Amino acid sequence: MKERGSRSVVGVGTQTGGYLLVSDSSPKGWKRVGPFLKGESVNSISFDSKNGIFYAASLTEGVFTSKDFGKTWRPSSRGLHVRKVWTIEVDPNKPANLYAGTHYGHLFRSNDGGENWSEVAGLHGAPKRNDWG
């Protein structure tokens, strides 16, 4: 669960797209935003609460970024040579730093909010599992 102001936000990935579930502490419960990235298998959604940016990891096209609370998404995969992304995380202390765990045990890092990616050295060839992430 992620918080921004008085709202709590949960990102939900599915095999056919992603959703954001939003609660504003009212008794009405949760509001669903989405689906977004229809047709994409969304594995993971991470949120930069300081800058209001969402990141989605997909199994076919890599990473996507939304700066307008999920209304629009753009590809953010330059340098990500393995596009089957299982998980994505934002560094809570330096939100411009992102980490993406991909198929075949690769780990990528971005220092510019997902604009460019480079592989973290020394991890390739780690033990593999189909559900690595």
CSV table of N, CA and C in Angstrom, one decimal:
chain,number,residue,atom,x,y,z
A,1,MET,N,0.8,-1.2,0.0
A,1,MET,CA,0.0,0.0,0.0
A,1,MET,C,0.9,1.2,0.0
A,2,LYS,N,0.5,2.2,-0.8
A,2,LYS,CA,1.3,3.4,-0.9
A,2,LYS,C,0.4,4.6,-0.5
A,3,GLU,N,1.0,5.6,0.0
A,3,GLU,CA,0.2,6.7,0.5
A,3,GLU,C,0.7,8.0,-0.2
A,4,ARG,N,-0.2,8.8,-0.6
A,4,ARG,CA,0.1,10.2,-1.2
A,4,ARG,C,-0.9,11.1,-0.6
A,5,GLY,N,-0.5,12.0,0.2
A,5,GLY,CA,-1.4,12.9,0.9
A,5,GLY,C,-2.3,12.1,1.8
A,6,SER,N,-3.6,12.3,1.7
A,6,SER,CA,-4.6,11.5,2.5
A,6,SER,C,-5.1,10.3,1.8
A,7,ARG,N,-4.5,10.0,0.6
A,7,ARG,CA,-5.0,8.8,-0.1
A,7,ARG,C,-4.0,7.6,0.0
A,8,SER,N,-4.6,6.5,0.1
A,8,SER,CA,-3.9,5.2,0.0
A,8,SER,C,-4.1,4.7,-1.4
A,9,VAL,N,-3.0,4.1,-2.0
A,9,VAL,CA,-3.1,3.6,-3.3
A,9,VAL,C,-2.4,2.2,-3.4
A,10,VAL,N,-3.1,1.3,-4.0
A,10,VAL,CA,-2.6,-0.1,-4.2
A,10,VAL,C,-2.6,-0.3,-5.7
A,11,GLY,N,-1.4,-0.7,-6.2
A,11,GLY,CA,-1.3,-1.1,-7.6
A,11,GLY,C,-1.5,-2.6,-7.8
A,12,VAL,N,-2.4,-3.0,-8.7
A,12,VAL,CA,-2.7,-4.4,-9.0
A,12,VAL,C,-2.4,-4.7,-10.4
A,13,GLY,N,-1.5,-5.7,-10.6
A,13,GLY,CA,-1.2,-6.1,-12.0
A,13,GLY,C,-1.9,-7.4,-12.3
A,14,THR,N,-2.4,-7.6,-13.5
A,14,THR,CA,-3.1,-8.8,-14.0
A,14,THR,C,-2.5,-9.2,-15.3
A,15,GLN,N,-2.9,-10.3,-15.8
A,15,GLN,CA,-2.4,-10.8,-17.1
A,15,GLN,C,-3.0,-10.0,-18.3
A,16,THR,N,-4.0,-9.2,-18.0
A,16,THR,CA,-4.6,-8.4,-19.1
A,16,THR,C,-4.5,-6.9,-18.8
A,17,GLY,N,-3.6,-6.4,-18.0
A,17,GLY,CA,-3.5,-5.0,-17.7
A,17,GLY,C,-3.3,-4.7,-16.2
A,18,GLY,N,-3.4,-3.5,-15.8
A,18,GLY,CA,-3.2,-3.1,-14.4
A,18,GLY,C,-4.3,-2.2,-14.0
A,19,TYR,N,-4.4,-2.0,-12.6
A,19,TYR,CA,-5.4,-1.2,-12.0
A,19,TYR,C,-4.7,-0.5,-10.8
A,20,LEU,N,-5.3,0.7,-10.4
A,20,LEU,CA,-4.9,1.3,-9.2
A,20,LEU,C,-6.2,1.3,-8.4
A,21,LEU,N,-6.1,1.0,-7.1
A,21,LEU,CA,-7.2,1.0,-6.2
A,21,LEU,C,-6.8,2.2,-5.2
A,22,VAL,N,-7.8,3.1,-5.1
A,22,VAL,CA,-7.5,4.4,-4.4
A,22,VAL,C,-8.6,4.5,-3.2
A,23,SER,N,-8.1,4.8,-2.0
A,23,SER,CA,-8.9,5.1,-0.9
A,23,SER,C,-8.6,6.5,-0.4
A,24,ASP,N,-9.6,7.3,0.0
A,24,ASP,CA,-9.3,8.6,0.5
A,24,ASP,C,-9.8,8.8,1.9
A,25,SER,N,-9.8,7.7,2.7
A,25,SER,CA,-10.2,7.6,4.1
A,25,SER,C,-11.7,7.9,4.3
A,26,SER,N,-12.5,8.0,3.2
A,26,SER,CA,-13.9,8.1,3.4
A,26,SER,C,-14.5,6.8,3.6
A,27,PRO,N,-15.7,6.7,4.1
A,27,PRO,CA,-16.3,5.4,4.4
A,27,PRO,C,-16.8,4.7,3.1
A,28,LYS,N,-16.7,5.3,2.0
A,28,LYS,CA,-17.2,4.7,0.7
A,28,LYS,C,-16.2,3.6,0.2
A,29,GLY,N,-15.1,3.5,0.8
A,29,GLY,CA,-14.2,2.4,0.4
A,29,GLY,C,-13.2,2.8,-0.7
A,30,TRP,N,-13.0,1.9,-1.6
A,30,TRP,CA,-12.0,2.0,-2.7
A,30,TRP,C,-12.6,2.3,-4.0
A,31,LYS,N,-11.9,3.1,-4.8
A,31,LYS,CA,-12.2,3.5,-6.2
A,31,LYS,C,-11.2,2.8,-7.1
A,32,ARG,N,-11.7,2.2,-8.2
A,32,ARG,CA,-10.8,1.5,-9.1
A,32,ARG,C,-10.5,2.4,-10.3
A,33,VAL,N,-9.2,2.6,-10.6
A,33,VAL,CA,-8.7,3.3,-11.7
A,33,VAL,C,-8.1,2.3,-12.7
A,34,GLY,N,-8.6,2.3,-13.9
A,34,GLY,CA,-8.2,1.3,-14.9
A,34,GLY,C,-9.3,0.6,-15.5
A,35,PRO,N,-9.0,-0.4,-16.4
A,35,PRO,CA,-7.7,-0.9,-16.6
A,35,PRO,C,-6.8,0.0,-17.4
A,36,PHE,N,-5.5,-0.2,-17.3
A,36,PHE,CA,-4.5,0.5,-18.1
A,36,PHE,C,-3.6,-0.5,-18.7
A,37,LEU,N,-2.9,-0.2,-19.7
A,37,LEU,CA,-2.0,-1.1,-20.4
A,37,LEU,C,-2.7,-2.4,-20.8
A,38,LYS,N,-3.9,-2.2,-21.4
A,38,LYS,CA,-4.8,-3.4,-21.7
A,38,LYS,C,-4.0,-4.3,-22.7
A,39,GLY,N,-4.1,-5.5,-22.4
A,39,GLY,CA,-3.4,-6.5,-23.2
A,39,GLY,C,-2.0,-6.9,-22.8
A,40,GLU,N,-1.4,-6.0,-21.9
A,40,GLU,CA,-0.1,-6.3,-21.3
A,40,GLU,C,-0.3,-7.2,-20.1
A,41,SER,N,0.6,-8.1,-19.8
A,41,SER,CA,0.7,-8.8,-18.6
A,41,SER,C,1.5,-7.9,-17.6
A,42,VAL,N,0.8,-7.3,-16.7
A,42,VAL,CA,1.5,-6.4,-15.7
A,42,VAL,C,1.8,-7.2,-14.5
A,43,ASN,N,3.1,-7.3,-14.2
A,43,ASN,CA,3.5,-8.1,-13.0
A,43,ASN,C,3.6,-7.3,-11.7
A,44,SER,N,4.0,-6.1,-11.8
A,44,SER,CA,4.4,-5.3,-10.7
A,44,SER,C,4.1,-3.8,-10.9
A,45,ILE,N,3.6,-3.1,-9.9
A,45,ILE,CA,3.4,-1.7,-10.0
A,45,ILE,C,4.1,-1.1,-8.8
A,46,SER,N,4.9,-0.1,-9.0
A,46,SER,CA,5.6,0.6,-7.9
A,46,SER,C,5.3,2.1,-8.0
A,47,PHE,N,5.4,2.8,-6.9
A,47,PHE,CA,4.9,4.2,-6.8
A,47,PHE,C,6.0,5.1,-6.2
A,48,ASP,N,6.4,6.1,-6.8
A,48,ASP,CA,7.2,7.2,-6.3
A,48,ASP,C,6.3,8.2,-5.6
A,49,SER,N,6.1,8.1,-4.3
A,49,SER,CA,5.2,8.9,-3.6
A,49,SER,C,5.6,10.4,-3.5
A,50,LYS,N,6.9,10.6,-3.6
A,50,LYS,CA,7.4,12.0,-3.5
A,50,LYS,C,7.1,12.8,-4.8
A,51,ASN,N,7.1,12.1,-5.9
A,51,ASN,CA,6.9,12.8,-7.2
A,51,ASN,C,5.6,12.4,-7.9
A,52,GLY,N,4.9,11.5,-7.3
A,52,GLY,CA,3.6,11.1,-7.9
A,52,GLY,C,3.7,10.3,-9.2
A,53,ILE,N,4.8,9.5,-9.3
A,53,ILE,CA,5.0,8.7,-10.6
A,53,ILE,C,4.8,7.2,-10.3
A,54,PHE,N,4.0,6.6,-11.2
A,54,PHE,CA,3.8,5.2,-11.1
A,54,PHE,C,4.7,4.5,-12.2
A,55,TYR,N,5.2,3.3,-11.8
A,55,TYR,CA,6.0,2.5,-12.7
A,55,TYR,C,5.3,1.1,-12.8
A,56,ALA,N,5.2,0.6,-14.0
A,56,ALA,CA,4.6,-0.7,-14.2
A,56,ALA,C,5.6,-1.6,-14.9
A,57,ALA,N,5.7,-2.9,-14.5
A,57,ALA,CA,6.6,-3.9,-15.1
A,57,ALA,C,5.7,-4.8,-15.9
A,58,SER,N,6.1,-5.0,-17.2
A,58,SER,CA,5.3,-5.9,-18.0
A,58,SER,C,6.1,-7.1,-18.5
A,59,LEU,N,5.5,-8.1,-18.9
A,59,LEU,CA,6.2,-9.3,-19.4
A,59,LEU,C,6.6,-9.2,-20.9
A,60,THR,N,6.1,-8.2,-21.6
A,60,THR,CA,6.4,-8.2,-23.0
A,60,THR,C,7.1,-6.9,-23.5
A,61,GLU,N,6.9,-5.8,-22.9
A,61,GLU,CA,7.4,-4.5,-23.3
A,61,GLU,C,8.3,-3.8,-22.3
A,62,GLY,N,8.6,-4.4,-21.2
A,62,GLY,CA,9.5,-3.8,-20.2
A,62,GLY,C,8.7,-2.9,-19.2
A,63,VAL,N,9.2,-1.7,-19.1
A,63,VAL,CA,8.7,-0.8,-18.0
A,63,VAL,C,7.9,0.3,-18.7
A,64,PHE,N,6.8,0.7,-18.0
A,64,PHE,CA,6.0,1.8,-18.4
A,64,PHE,C,5.9,2.8,-17.2
A,65,THR,N,5.7,4.1,-17.6
A,65,THR,CA,5.7,5.2,-16.6
A,65,THR,C,4.4,6.0,-16.7
A,66,SER,N,3.8,6.4,-15.6
A,66,SER,CA,2.7,7.3,-15.6
A,66,SER,C,2.9,8.5,-14.7
A,67,LYS,N,2.8,9.7,-15.2
A,67,LYS,CA,2.9,10.9,-14.3
A,67,LYS,C,1.6,11.6,-14.1
A,68,ASP,N,0.5,11.0,-14.5
A,68,ASP,CA,-0.8,11.6,-14.3
A,68,ASP,C,-1.8,10.6,-13.6
A,69,PHE,N,-1.3,9.9,-12.7
A,69,PHE,CA,-2.2,9.0,-11.8
A,69,PHE,C,-2.8,7.9,-12.7
A,70,GLY,N,-2.1,7.4,-13.7
A,70,GLY,CA,-2.6,6.2,-14.4
A,70,GLY,C,-3.4,6.6,-15.6
A,71,LYS,N,-3.6,7.8,-16.0
A,71,LYS,CA,-4.4,8.2,-17.2
A,71,LYS,C,-3.7,7.8,-18.4
A,72,THR,N,-2.4,8.2,-18.5
A,72,THR,CA,-1.6,7.8,-19.7
A,72,THR,C,-0.3,7.1,-19.2
A,73,TRP,N,0.2,6.3,-20.1
A,73,TRP,CA,1.4,5.5,-19.8
A,73,TRP,C,2.3,5.6,-21.0
A,74,ARG,N,3.6,5.7,-20.7
A,74,ARG,CA,4.6,5.7,-21.8
A,74,ARG,C,5.7,4.6,-21.6
A,75,PRO,N,6.2,4.0,-22.6
A,75,PRO,CA,7.3,3.1,-22.4
A,75,PRO,C,8.6,3.8,-21.8
A,76,SER,N,9.2,3.1,-20.9
A,76,SER,CA,10.4,3.6,-20.3
A,76,SER,C,11.5,2.5,-20.2
A,77,SER,N,11.9,2.0,-21.3
A,77,SER,CA,12.8,0.8,-21.3
A,77,SER,C,14.1,0.9,-22.1
A,78,ARG,N,14.5,2.2,-22.3
A,78,ARG,CA,15.8,2.4,-23.0
A,78,ARG,C,17.0,1.7,-22.2
A,79,GLY,N,17.7,0.8,-22.9
A,79,GLY,CA,18.8,0.1,-22.2
A,79,GLY,C,18.4,-1.2,-21.5
A,80,LEU,N,17.1,-1.5,-21.5
A,80,LEU,CA,16.6,-2.7,-20.8
A,80,LEU,C,16.6,-3.8,-21.9
A,81,HIS,N,17.6,-4.5,-22.0
A,81,HIS,CA,17.7,-5.5,-23.1
A,81,HIS,C,16.9,-6.8,-22.9
A,82,VAL,N,16.5,-7.0,-21.7
A,82,VAL,CA,15.5,-8.1,-21.3
A,82,VAL,C,14.2,-7.4,-21.0
A,83,ARG,N,13.2,-7.6,-21.8
A,83,ARG,CA,11.9,-6.8,-21.7
A,83,ARG,C,10.9,-7.6,-20.8
A,84,LYS,N,11.2,-8.8,-20.4
A,84,LYS,CA,10.3,-9.6,-19.6
A,84,LYS,C,10.6,-9.2,-18.1
A,85,VAL,N,9.9,-8.2,-17.6
A,85,VAL,CA,10.2,-7.6,-16.3
A,85,VAL,C,9.2,-8.2,-15.3
A,86,TRP,N,9.8,-8.8,-14.3
A,86,TRP,CA,9.0,-9.5,-13.2
A,86,TRP,C,8.6,-8.5,-12.1
A,87,THR,N,9.6,-7.6,-11.8
A,87,THR,CA,9.3,-6.7,-10.6
A,87,THR,C,10.0,-5.4,-10.8
A,88,ILE,N,9.5,-4.3,-10.3
A,88,ILE,CA,10.1,-3.0,-10.3
A,88,ILE,C,9.9,-2.4,-8.9
A,89,GLU,N,11.0,-1.7,-8.5
A,89,GLU,CA,11.0,-1.0,-7.2
A,89,GLU,C,11.6,0.3,-7.3
A,90,VAL,N,11.1,1.3,-6.5
A,90,VAL,CA,11.6,2.6,-6.4
A,90,VAL,C,12.4,2.7,-5.1
A,91,ASP,N,13.6,3.3,-5.1
A,91,ASP,CA,14.4,3.5,-3.9
A,91,ASP,C,13.7,4.6,-3.1
A,92,PRO,N,13.2,4.3,-1.9
A,92,PRO,CA,12.5,5.3,-1.1
A,92,PRO,C,13.3,6.5,-0.7
A,93,ASN,N,14.6,6.3,-0.6
A,93,ASN,CA,15.5,7.4,-0.2
A,93,ASN,C,15.9,8.3,-1.4
A,94,LYS,N,16.0,7.7,-2.6
A,94,LYS,CA,16.4,8.4,-3.8
A,94,LYS,C,15.4,7.9,-4.9
A,95,PRO,N,14.2,8.5,-5.0
A,95,PRO,CA,13.2,8.0,-5.9
A,95,PRO,C,13.5,8.0,-7.4
A,96,ALA,N,14.6,8.7,-7.8
A,96,ALA,CA,15.0,8.6,-9.2
A,96,ALA,C,15.7,7.3,-9.5
A,97,ASN,N,16.1,6.6,-8.4
A,97,ASN,CA,16.8,5.3,-8.6
A,97,ASN,C,15.7,4.2,-8.6
A,98,LEU,N,15.7,3.4,-9.7
A,98,LEU,CA,14.7,2.3,-9.8
A,98,LEU,C,15.5,1.0,-10.0
A,99,TYR,N,14.9,-0.1,-9.7
A,99,TYR,CA,15.5,-1.4,-9.9
A,99,TYR,C,14.4,-2.3,-10.5
A,100,ALA,N,14.8,-3.0,-11.6
A,100,ALA,CA,13.9,-3.9,-12.3
A,100,ALA,C,14.5,-5.3,-12.4
A,101,GLY,N,13.8,-6.3,-11.8
A,101,GLY,CA,14.2,-7.7,-11.9
A,101,GLY,C,13.6,-8.3,-13.1
A,102,THR,N,14.4,-8.9,-14.0
A,102,THR,CA,13.9,-9.4,-15.2
A,102,THR,C,14.1,-10.9,-15.3
A,103,HIS,N,13.6,-11.5,-16.4
A,103,HIS,CA,13.7,-12.9,-16.8
A,103,HIS,C,15.2,-13.2,-16.8
A,104,TYR,N,15.5,-14.4,-16.6
A,104,TYR,CA,16.9,-15.0,-16.7
A,104,TYR,C,17.8,-14.4,-15.6
A,105,GLY,N,17.2,-13.9,-14.5
A,105,GLY,CA,18.0,-13.4,-13.4
A,105,GLY,C,18.8,-12.2,-13.6
A,106,HIS,N,18.3,-11.3,-14.5
A,106,HIS,CA,19.0,-10.0,-14.6
A,106,HIS,C,18.4,-9.0,-13.7
A,107,LEU,N,19.3,-8.1,-13.3
A,107,LEU,CA,18.8,-6.9,-12.5
A,107,LEU,C,19.3,-5.7,-13.2
A,108,PHE,N,18.4,-4.7,-13.4
A,108,PHE,CA,18.7,-3.5,-14.0
A,108,PHE,C,18.5,-2.3,-13.0
A,109,ARG,N,19.2,-1.2,-13.3
A,109,ARG,CA,19.1,0.0,-12.4
A,109,ARG,C,18.9,1.2,-13.3
A,110,SER,N,18.1,2.1,-12.9
A,110,SER,CA,17.9,3.4,-13.5
A,110,SER,C,18.2,4.5,-12.5
A,111,ASN,N,19.0,5.4,-12.9
A,111,ASN,CA,19.3,6.6,-12.0
A,111,ASN,C,18.6,7.8,-12.3
A,112,ASP,N,17.7,7.7,-13.4
A,112,ASP,CA,17.0,8.9,-13.9
A,112,ASP,C,15.5,8.7,-14.0
A,113,GLY,N,14.9,8.0,-13.1
A,113,GLY,CA,13.5,7.8,-13.1
A,113,GLY,C,12.9,6.9,-14.2
A,114,GLY,N,13.8,6.0,-14.7
A,114,GLY,CA,13.3,5.1,-15.7
A,114,GLY,C,13.6,5.5,-17.1
A,115,GLU,N,14.2,6.6,-17.3
A,115,GLU,CA,14.6,7.0,-18.7
A,115,GLU,C,15.6,6.1,-19.4
A,116,ASN,N,16.6,5.7,-18.6
A,116,ASN,CA,17.7,4.9,-19.1
A,116,ASN,C,18.0,3.8,-18.1
A,117,TRP,N,18.3,2.6,-18.6
A,117,TRP,CA,18.6,1.5,-17.7
A,117,TRP,C,20.0,0.9,-18.0
A,118,SER,N,20.6,0.4,-17.0
A,118,SER,CA,21.9,-0.4,-17.2
A,118,SER,C,21.8,-1.6,-16.3
A,119,GLU,N,22.5,-2.7,-16.8
A,119,GLU,CA,22.5,-3.9,-16.0
A,119,GLU,C,23.4,-3.8,-14.8
A,120,VAL,N,23.0,-4.3,-13.7
A,120,VAL,CA,23.8,-4.4,-12.5
A,120,VAL,C,24.8,-5.5,-12.7
A,121,ALA,N,26.1,-5.2,-12.6
A,121,ALA,CA,27.1,-6.2,-12.9
A,121,ALA,C,27.2,-7.3,-11.8
A,122,GLY,N,27.6,-8.5,-12.1
A,122,GLY,CA,27.9,-9.5,-11.1
A,122,GLY,C,26.7,-10.4,-10.8
A,123,LEU,N,25.5,-10.1,-11.3
A,123,LEU,CA,24.3,-10.9,-11.0
A,123,LEU,C,23.9,-11.9,-12.1
A,124,HIS,N,24.3,-11.6,-13.3
A,124,HIS,CA,24.0,-12.5,-14.5
A,124,HIS,C,24.5,-13.9,-14.2
A,125,GLY,N,23.7,-14.8,-14.5
A,125,GLY,CA,24.2,-16.2,-14.3
A,125,GLY,C,23.8,-16.7,-12.9
A,126,ALA,N,23.0,-15.9,-12.1
A,126,ALA,CA,22.6,-16.4,-10.8
A,126,ALA,C,21.6,-17.5,-11.0
A,127,PRO,N,21.3,-18.3,-10.0
A,127,PRO,CA,20.3,-19.4,-10.2
A,127,PRO,C,19.0,-18.9,-10.7
A,128,LYS,N,18.4,-19.7,-11.6
A,128,LYS,CA,17.2,-19.2,-12.3
A,128,LYS,C,16.0,-20.0,-11.8
A,129,ARG,N,14.9,-19.2,-11.7
A,129,ARG,CA,13.6,-19.8,-11.4
A,129,ARG,C,12.5,-19.1,-12.3
A,130,ASN,N,11.5,-19.9,-12.7
A,130,ASN,CA,10.5,-19.2,-13.5
A,130,ASN,C,9.8,-18.1,-12.8
A,131,ASP,N,9.7,-18.1,-11.5
A,131,ASP,CA,9.0,-17.0,-10.8
A,131,ASP,C,10.0,-16.1,-10.1
A,132,TRP,N,11.2,-16.0,-10.7
A,132,TRP,CA,12.2,-15.1,-10.1
A,132,TRP,C,11.7,-13.7,-10.1
A,133,GLY,N,11.8,-13.0,-9.0
A,133,GLY,CA,11.4,-11.6,-9.0
A,133,GLY,C,11.3,-11.1,-7.7
